[in-house]
Short mmCIF file of C-alpha atoms in Angstrom, two decimals:
data_model
loop_
_atom_site.label_atom_id
_atom_site.label_comp_id
_atom_site.label_asym_id
_atom_site.label_seq_id
_atom_site.Cartn_x
_atom_site.Cartn_y
_atom_site.Cartn_z
CA MET M 1 0.00 0.00 0.00
CA LEU M 2 2.83 2.38 0.85
CA GLU M 3 4.49 1.72 -2.50
CA ARG M 4 1.25 2.40 -4.41
CA LEU M 5 0.77 5.70 -2.59
CA LEU M 6 4.35 6.76 -3.27
CA VAL M 7 3.88 6.09 -6.97
CA SER M 8 0.47 7.76 -7.24
CA GLN M 9 1.35 10.74 -5.02
CA PRO M 10 5.13 11.22 -5.25
CA HIS M 11 5.02 14.68 -3.65
CA MET M 12 3.08 13.51 -0.59
CA SER M 13 5.00 13.19 2.66
CA ILE M 14 4.26 9.60 3.69
CA PRO M 15 5.40 8.12 7.01
CA LEU M 16 7.01 4.72 6.61
CA ASN M 17 5.03 3.28 9.52
CA ALA M 18 1.79 1.93 8.05
CA LYS M 19 -0.22 2.62 11.21
CA LEU M 20 0.88 6.25 11.21
CA LEU M 21 -0.05 6.49 7.55
CA LEU M 22 -3.56 5.21 8.23
CA CYS M 23 -3.94 7.54 11.19
CA GLY M 24 -3.01 10.45 8.95
CA LEU M 25 -5.49 9.44 6.25
CA LEU M 26 -8.29 8.97 8.81
CA ALA M 27 -7.55 12.36 10.35
CA GLN M 28 -7.60 13.94 6.90
CA GLU M 29 -10.91 12.35 5.91
CA PHE M 30 -12.83 12.53 9.19
CA GLY M 31 -11.15 15.36 11.06
CA THR M 32 -10.37 13.28 14.13
CA GLU M 33 -7.20 11.89 15.63
CA VAL M 34 -6.83 8.11 15.96
CA ASP M 35 -4.50 6.39 18.41
CA PRO M 36 -2.17 4.12 16.35
CA SER M 37 -2.39 1.45 19.06
CA ARG M 38 -6.06 0.98 18.16
CA ILE M 39 -5.20 -0.10 14.60
CA SER M 40 -4.62 -3.79 13.89
CA PHE M 41 -3.85 -5.61 10.66
CA VAL M 42 -5.74 -8.83 9.92
CA SER M 43 -4.69 -11.27 7.21
CA HIS M 44 -6.89 -11.47 4.13
CA HIS M 45 -8.03 -15.07 4.45
CA LEU M 46 -8.50 -14.98 8.20
CA SER M 47 -10.84 -12.05 7.57
CA HIS M 48 -12.79 -14.17 5.08
CA ALA M 49 -12.85 -17.08 7.53
CA TRP M 50 -14.19 -15.01 10.42
CA SER M 51 -16.81 -13.36 8.20
CA ALA M 52 -18.23 -16.81 7.42
CA PHE M 53 -17.88 -18.77 10.65
CA SER M 54 -18.92 -15.97 13.01
CA MET M 55 -22.23 -15.54 11.19
CA SER M 56 -22.93 -19.22 10.45
CA GLY M 57 -24.59 -20.02 13.77
CA PHE M 58 -22.42 -23.16 13.99
CA GLU M 59 -20.65 -24.08 17.21
CA GLN M 60 -18.14 -25.95 15.07
CA SER M 61 -17.48 -26.18 11.35
CA LEU M 62 -14.84 -26.54 8.71
CA ILE M 63 -14.07 -23.21 7.05
CA LEU M 64 -12.89 -22.90 3.46
CA THR M 65 -11.93 -19.57 1.91
CA ILE M 66 -10.97 -19.56 -1.77
CA ASP M 67 -10.39 -16.66 -4.15
CA GLY M 68 -7.94 -15.21 -6.65
CA GLY M 69 -5.48 -14.20 -3.96
CA GLY M 70 -4.75 -11.96 -1.02
CA ASP M 71 -1.70 -11.57 1.24
CA PHE M 72 0.22 -14.05 -0.95
CA ALA M 73 -2.35 -16.83 -0.46
CA SER M 74 -5.35 -17.99 -2.48
CA GLY M 75 -7.13 -20.01 0.17
CA LEU M 76 -7.38 -21.17 3.76
CA LEU M 77 -8.77 -24.35 5.30
CA ALA M 78 -9.55 -23.95 9.01
CA VAL M 79 -11.67 -25.25 11.85
CA GLY M 80 -14.00 -22.89 13.65
CA SER M 81 -14.95 -23.92 17.17
CA GLY M 82 -16.68 -21.66 19.68
CA THR M 83 -14.78 -18.38 19.52
CA GLU M 84 -11.65 -19.80 17.90
CA VAL M 85 -10.56 -20.21 14.27
CA THR M 86 -7.64 -22.63 13.84
CA PRO M 87 -5.93 -22.82 10.41
CA LEU M 88 -5.26 -26.32 9.06
CA ALA M 89 -3.85 -25.54 5.61
CA THR M 90 -3.16 -22.58 3.34
CA PHE M 91 -3.01 -22.51 -0.44
CA PRO M 92 -0.45 -20.25 -2.19
CA GLU M 93 -1.33 -17.78 -4.93
CA SER M 94 0.42 -20.04 -7.44
CA ASP M 95 -2.34 -22.62 -6.79
CA SER M 96 -5.20 -20.15 -7.04
CA LEU M 97 -8.58 -21.57 -8.01
CA GLY M 98 -9.80 -18.05 -8.69
CA LEU M 99 -6.98 -17.54 -11.20
CA LEU M 100 -7.62 -20.96 -12.75
CA TYR M 101 -11.11 -19.74 -13.56
CA LEU M 102 -10.02 -16.25 -14.61
CA GLU M 103 -7.18 -17.38 -16.86
CA THR M 104 -9.50 -19.79 -18.67
CA ILE M 105 -12.42 -17.43 -19.26
CA LYS M 106 -10.10 -14.97 -21.03
CA TYR M 107 -10.28 -17.38 -23.98
CA LEU M 108 -14.08 -17.25 -23.84
CA GLY M 109 -14.20 -13.47 -24.27
CA TYR M 110 -14.57 -12.67 -20.58
CA GLY M 111 -12.49 -11.06 -17.84
CA MET M 112 -12.47 -10.35 -14.13
CA PHE M 113 -15.91 -10.35 -12.48
CA ASP M 114 -17.40 -12.24 -15.45
CA GLU M 115 -16.85 -15.62 -13.81
CA TYR M 116 -20.53 -16.04 -12.96
CA LYS M 117 -21.44 -15.81 -16.65
CA VAL M 118 -19.24 -18.80 -17.46
CA MET M 119 -20.67 -20.70 -14.48
CA GLY M 120 -24.09 -20.03 -16.03
CA LEU M 121 -22.90 -21.16 -19.47
CA ALA M 122 -21.49 -24.45 -18.16
CA PRO M 123 -24.82 -26.37 -17.92
CA TYR M 124 -25.26 -25.95 -21.68
CA GLY M 125 -22.03 -27.85 -22.34
CA ASP M 126 -20.54 -31.31 -21.93
CA PRO M 127 -17.30 -31.50 -19.91
CA ALA M 128 -16.16 -34.76 -21.52
CA PRO M 129 -14.57 -33.40 -24.75
CA HIS M 130 -12.08 -31.21 -22.84
CA ARG M 131 -11.69 -33.24 -19.64
CA ASP M 132 -8.26 -34.60 -20.57
CA LEU M 133 -7.14 -31.12 -21.58
CA PHE M 134 -8.11 -29.63 -18.21
CA GLU M 135 -6.41 -32.41 -16.31
CA GLN M 136 -3.15 -30.89 -17.59
CA PHE M 137 -3.91 -27.73 -15.60
CA TYR M 138 -4.10 -29.26 -12.12
CA GLU M 139 -2.94 -32.18 -10.01
CA LEU M 140 -4.66 -33.71 -6.99
CA LEU M 141 -2.17 -34.51 -4.21
CA ASP M 142 -2.28 -36.60 -1.06
CA ASN M 143 -3.89 -35.29 2.13
CA GLY M 144 -6.36 -33.06 0.32
CA GLY M 145 -3.70 -31.02 -1.46
CA TYR M 146 -3.60 -29.88 -5.06
CA ARG M 147 -1.40 -27.99 -7.50
CA ILE M 148 -2.44 -25.61 -10.29
CA TYR M 149 -0.33 -25.11 -13.43
CA LEU M 150 -1.45 -21.65 -14.52
CA ASP M 151 1.36 -21.32 -17.08
CA ARG M 152 -0.08 -24.20 -19.12
CA ILE M 153 -3.54 -22.73 -19.64
CA GLY M 154 -2.86 -20.10 -22.32
CA PRO M 155 -0.57 -22.10 -24.63
CA THR M 156 -2.77 -25.21 -24.40
CA LEU M 157 -6.04 -23.42 -25.11
CA LEU M 158 -4.55 -21.45 -28.01
CA ARG M 159 -3.60 -24.76 -29.65
CA SER M 160 -6.83 -26.56 -28.82
CA ILE M 161 -9.85 -24.27 -29.23
CA GLU M 162 -11.25 -21.46 -31.30
CA VAL M 163 -10.75 -18.46 -29.04
CA ARG M 164 -13.92 -16.43 -28.57
CA ARG M 165 -13.66 -12.67 -28.60
CA LYS M 166 -16.09 -10.50 -26.69
CA GLY M 167 -19.36 -10.13 -28.57
CA MET M 168 -18.85 -13.17 -30.78
CA PRO M 169 -21.50 -15.93 -30.75
CA PHE M 170 -20.94 -18.98 -28.58
CA THR M 171 -20.15 -22.29 -30.22
CA GLN M 172 -20.76 -25.67 -28.65
CA GLN M 173 -17.01 -25.86 -28.08
CA HIS M 174 -17.18 -22.75 -25.89
CA LYS M 175 -20.04 -24.24 -23.88
CA ASP M 176 -18.16 -27.51 -23.47
CA LEU M 177 -15.06 -25.62 -22.32
CA SER M 178 -17.14 -23.83 -19.68
CA ALA M 179 -18.48 -27.17 -18.48
CA SER M 180 -14.95 -28.61 -18.25
CA LEU M 181 -13.73 -25.60 -16.26
CA GLN M 182 -16.62 -25.85 -13.82
CA GLU M 183 -16.05 -29.59 -13.44
CA ALA M 184 -12.34 -29.05 -12.72
CA LEU M 185 -13.12 -26.49 -10.02
CA GLU M 186 -15.67 -28.80 -8.41
CA ARG M 187 -13.34 -31.78 -8.51
CA ILE M 188 -10.53 -29.88 -6.74
CA VAL M 189 -12.77 -28.40 -4.04
CA PHE M 190 -14.43 -31.76 -3.39
CA HIS M 191 -10.98 -33.35 -3.07
CA VAL M 192 -9.93 -30.82 -0.42
CA LEU M 193 -13.14 -30.89 1.58
CA ARG M 194 -13.79 -34.63 1.47
CA HIS M 195 -10.34 -35.31 2.94
CA HIS M 196 -10.59 -32.78 5.75
CA SER M 197 -14.16 -33.71 6.61
CA GLU M 198 -13.10 -37.35 6.96
CA ILE M 199 -10.07 -36.68 9.16
CA THR M 200 -11.86 -34.15 11.41
CA GLY M 201 -15.30 -35.75 11.44
CA ILE M 202 -16.84 -32.28 11.04
CA LYS M 203 -20.08 -32.23 9.03
CA ARG M 204 -20.73 -28.50 8.79
CA LEU M 205 -19.05 -26.07 6.43
CA SER M 206 -18.62 -22.29 6.29
CA LEU M 207 -17.59 -20.78 2.94
CA ALA M 208 -16.16 -17.39 1.93
CA GLY M 209 -13.86 -15.88 -0.70
CA GLY M 210 -14.81 -14.90 -4.24
CA VAL M 211 -15.00 -18.50 -5.47
CA ALA M 212 -17.69 -19.13 -2.83
CA HIS M 213 -20.00 -17.08 -5.08
CA ASN M 214 -20.06 -20.14 -7.36
CA CYS M 215 -23.52 -21.31 -6.33
CA THR M 216 -23.39 -24.32 -8.68
CA LEU M 217 -20.45 -25.62 -6.66
CA ASN M 218 -22.22 -24.82 -3.39
CA GLY M 219 -25.36 -26.69 -4.40
CA LYS M 220 -23.39 -29.77 -5.44
CA LEU M 221 -21.49 -29.73 -2.16
CA LEU M 222 -24.75 -29.83 -0.24
CA ARG M 223 -26.29 -32.54 -2.41
CA SER M 224 -23.13 -34.65 -2.05
CA GLY M 225 -23.97 -35.47 1.57
CA ILE M 226 -20.42 -34.71 2.73
CA PHE M 227 -21.89 -31.98 4.94
CA GLN M 228 -25.18 -31.79 6.80
CA ASP M 229 -25.33 -28.01 6.59
CA ILE M 230 -23.46 -25.31 4.70
CA PHE M 231 -23.30 -21.58 5.34
CA VAL M 232 -22.11 -19.22 2.59
CA GLN M 233 -21.21 -15.69 3.63
CA PRO M 234 -23.35 -13.50 1.31
CA ALA M 235 -20.49 -10.96 1.11
CA ALA M 236 -18.08 -13.76 0.21
CA HIS M 237 -16.00 -11.42 -1.97
CA ASP M 238 -13.41 -8.99 -0.61
CA ALA M 239 -16.02 -6.56 0.70
CA GLY M 240 -16.74 -9.17 3.38
CA CYS M 241 -13.16 -8.91 4.66
CA ALA M 242 -14.03 -5.66 6.45
CA LEU M 243 -16.78 -7.48 8.34
CA GLY M 244 -14.52 -10.45 9.11
CA ALA M 245 -11.66 -8.26 10.35
CA ALA M 246 -14.03 -6.38 12.67
CA LEU M 247 -15.49 -9.63 14.03
CA MET M 248 -12.04 -11.11 14.61
CA MET M 249 -10.71 -8.08 16.48
CA SER M 250 -13.91 -7.77 18.50
CA ASN M 251 -13.45 -11.38 19.57
CA GLU M 252 -9.81 -10.79 20.54
CA LEU M 253 -10.92 -7.83 22.66
CA GLY M 254 -13.35 -10.06 24.54
CA GLN M 255 -16.48 -8.76 22.82
CA SER M 256 -17.54 -11.74 20.73
CA ALA M 257 -20.48 -11.35 18.38
CA PRO M 258 -23.66 -13.30 19.28
CA ARG M 259 -23.56 -16.89 18.00
CA GLU M 260 -26.53 -16.49 15.69
CA ARG M 261 -26.94 -17.51 12.07
CA LEU M 262 -27.23 -14.64 9.63
CA GLN M 263 -30.77 -14.84 8.26
CA GLU M 264 -30.89 -11.82 5.97
CA VAL M 265 -28.79 -9.00 4.56
CA TYR M 266 -31.47 -6.35 4.16
CA TRP M 267 -29.56 -3.26 5.21
CA GLY M 268 -30.60 -0.96 2.37
CA PRO M 269 -32.32 2.43 2.64
CA ASP M 270 -35.94 2.93 3.63
CA LEU M 271 -38.13 2.47 0.56
CA GLY M 272 -40.72 4.88 1.90
CA SER M 273 -44.48 4.53 2.27
CA ASP M 274 -46.68 2.04 0.42
CA ARG M 275 -47.72 4.89 -1.86
CA ALA M 276 -44.09 5.73 -2.71
CA VAL M 277 -43.32 2.09 -3.52
CA GLU M 278 -46.44 1.83 -5.66
CA GLN M 279 -45.50 4.93 -7.65
CA GLU M 280 -42.00 3.58 -8.27
CA LEU M 281 -43.40 0.27 -9.52
CA ILE M 282 -45.94 2.00 -11.77
CA ALA M 283 -43.02 3.74 -13.50
CA TRP M 284 -41.85 0.28 -14.58
CA GLY M 285 -45.31 -0.73 -15.75
CA GLY M 286 -44.20 -1.32 -19.33
CA HIS M 287 -41.69 -3.94 -18.25
CA ILE M 288 -43.15 -5.76 -15.24
CA GLU M 289 -46.42 -7.10 -13.88
CA ILE M 290 -47.37 -6.01 -10.36
CA GLU M 291 -49.47 -8.00 -7.92
CA ARG M 292 -50.32 -7.37 -4.27
CA CYS M 293 -50.50 -10.51 -2.15
CA ASP M 294 -50.58 -11.47 1.52
CA ASP M 295 -48.34 -14.55 1.29
CA VAL M 296 -45.38 -13.23 -0.70
CA ALA M 297 -43.21 -16.33 -0.23
CA SER M 298 -45.78 -18.80 -1.59
CA ARG M 299 -46.73 -16.56 -4.50
CA ALA M 300 -43.08 -15.98 -5.39
CA ALA M 301 -42.48 -19.74 -5.39
CA GLU M 302 -45.38 -20.18 -7.83
CA TRP M 303 -43.98 -17.45 -10.09
CA ILE M 304 -40.51 -19.01 -10.05
CA ALA M 305 -42.03 -22.29 -11.24
CA MET M 306 -43.81 -20.54 -14.12
CA ALA M 307 -41.54 -17.68 -15.19
CA PRO M 308 -37.89 -16.66 -14.87
CA LEU M 309 -38.25 -13.20 -13.36
CA SER M 310 -39.49 -12.45 -9.88
CA ALA M 311 -39.23 -9.47 -7.54
CA GLY M 312 -40.80 -8.48 -4.26
CA CYS M 313 -41.02 -5.82 -1.58
CA ARG M 314 -41.70 -6.75 2.02
CA ASP M 315 -42.25 -5.04 5.35
CA ASP M 316 -39.48 -4.81 7.91
CA ARG M 317 -40.41 -6.83 10.99
CA ASN M 318 -40.00 -3.82 13.27
CA SER M 319 -41.84 -1.26 11.18
CA ASP M 320 -45.18 -0.82 9.45
CA ARG M 321 -43.41 0.92 6.58
CA VAL M 322 -42.00 -0.91 3.61
CA ARG M 323 -38.24 -0.86 4.13
CA LEU M 324 -36.71 -3.80 2.39
CA ALA M 325 -36.70 -5.13 -1.14
CA THR M 326 -35.67 -8.42 -2.64
CA VAL M 327 -35.03 -8.31 -6.36
CA ALA M 328 -34.01 -11.62 -7.89
CA PHE M 329 -33.29 -13.12 -11.28
CA LEU M 330 -34.18 -16.78 -10.94
CA PRO M 331 -33.88 -18.94 -14.06
CA THR M 332 -35.81 -22.19 -13.81
CA LEU M 333 -33.56 -24.25 -11.54
CA GLY M 334 -31.98 -27.33 -13.07
CA ARG M 335 -33.38 -26.67 -16.54
CA PRO M 336 -30.67 -25.05 -18.68
CA GLN M 337 -32.72 -25.66 -21.81
CA THR M 338 -35.34 -23.13 -20.63
CA ARG M 339 -35.08 -20.04 -22.83
CA ILE M 340 -36.06 -16.45 -22.16
CA GLY M 341 -36.97 -14.04 -24.92
CA SER M 342 -33.82 -11.99 -25.50
CA THR M 343 -35.75 -8.74 -25.82
CA ARG M 344 -37.56 -9.26 -22.53
CA LEU M 345 -34.37 -10.28 -20.77
CA SER M 346 -32.32 -7.34 -22.04
CA ARG M 347 -35.02 -4.86 -21.02
CA SER M 348 -35.48 -6.42 -17.60
CA ALA M 349 -31.91 -7.29 -16.65
CA LYS M 350 -31.02 -3.73 -15.73
CA ALA M 351 -33.74 -3.71 -13.08
CA ILE M 352 -32.73 -6.92 -11.37
CA ALA M 353 -29.79 -8.32 -9.43
CA PRO M 354 -28.59 -11.95 -9.26
CA LEU M 355 -29.67 -13.95 -6.22
CA ARG M 356 -26.35 -15.67 -5.64
CA HIS M 357 -26.92 -17.11 -2.22
CA PRO M 358 -30.30 -18.64 -1.45
CA CYS M 359 -30.10 -20.50 1.85
CA TRP M 360 -29.62 -24.16 0.91
CA ARG M 361 -30.28 -26.71 3.62
CA ARG M 362 -30.55 -30.50 3.64
CA THR M 363 -33.68 -31.63 5.45
CA PRO M 364 -33.96 -34.82 7.57
CA THR M 365 -35.58 -36.55 4.59
CA SER M 366 -32.52 -35.67 2.45
CA SER M 367 -34.61 -33.68 -0.02
CA LEU M 368 -33.23 -30.37 -1.24
CA ASN M 369 -35.02 -27.18 -0.31
CA CYS M 370 -34.66 -23.54 -1.23
CA GLN M 371 -35.41 -21.21 1.66
CA ILE M 372 -37.17 -18.01 0.61
CA ALA M 373 -38.28 -15.45 3.17
CA GLY M 374 -37.81 -17.96 5.96
CA ARG M 375 -39.92 -20.71 4.36
CA ASN M 376 -38.71 -23.92 2.70
CA PHE M 377 -39.76 -24.96 -0.80
CA PRO M 378 -38.74 -28.40 -2.15
CA LEU M 379 -36.77 -28.42 -5.40
#
């Protein structure tokens, strides 16, 4: 950080002590002095780990954080128990699963933060044609370890596929490549978690890190039966590190957060009165259908079964005013062949946000449920 500031602001007088630097920046921005002794540095992946485990509601769980990289590591495997997080293994940046995904999707016309698009493309493809090719990019090791060969990806793909440029149509080869990439990611993560679940006997899992946004992987982990319950930190990406760092330091200062499972992330602004919400919806009348209903969860489940787009506003539990909104793009689950009119999708997509983390939970009957607004619906 100091080096970046020196390059970007060469005339700025910067103290070499990082804590003093931060104190100076905070004083400049907020007009208040901060005692340097109150500043602590928390490692990237420990922040991810605490953000997941502390809000999982579990008394004990395995914790896996996986991303492109941070603080010279790309992942952490740990055990959370009570108010302690104990690392078991770390994965270097050279073995980054996030970079495995990113380096591959460059040859599909995508870049950073487009990973979810390729995850969505994968169900349309067959992983078999490129399975042998992808097995050149990684190696599964003993004791749940693995190695990634990032330097092999570019040269191999350039020789083996027709590279797609942004805006070009997708061929079946591109879809198959997406499927092979997704399969490789899943195979590596399953290898790591199956080993550590067996040796620890722990049947609950907390996930964080950018790769934890891969909800296809998360769903398969739950259906595998390796774990009885899985918690995914909704802010699994780097924004969640701020939360995790605060939770970790609060715990070290003897002020542990309540051991409660995070049930919702509705911290947005007040939407206003019913009348204000109605007027806002009317403005979108040419693009959406609006229906008032008493049982929002059941009606939304019916809509999801019939159509791909669903949105809802609901009352905050502590207020009679409409405060919170859920806006979700939910393609028909498990049916990649379902098509949506491109015109309708392009007009509607700007008004919706992906629902990346529904709360998946295995029930005693081993059926799979999607929890919406606190109610379970079988899938």
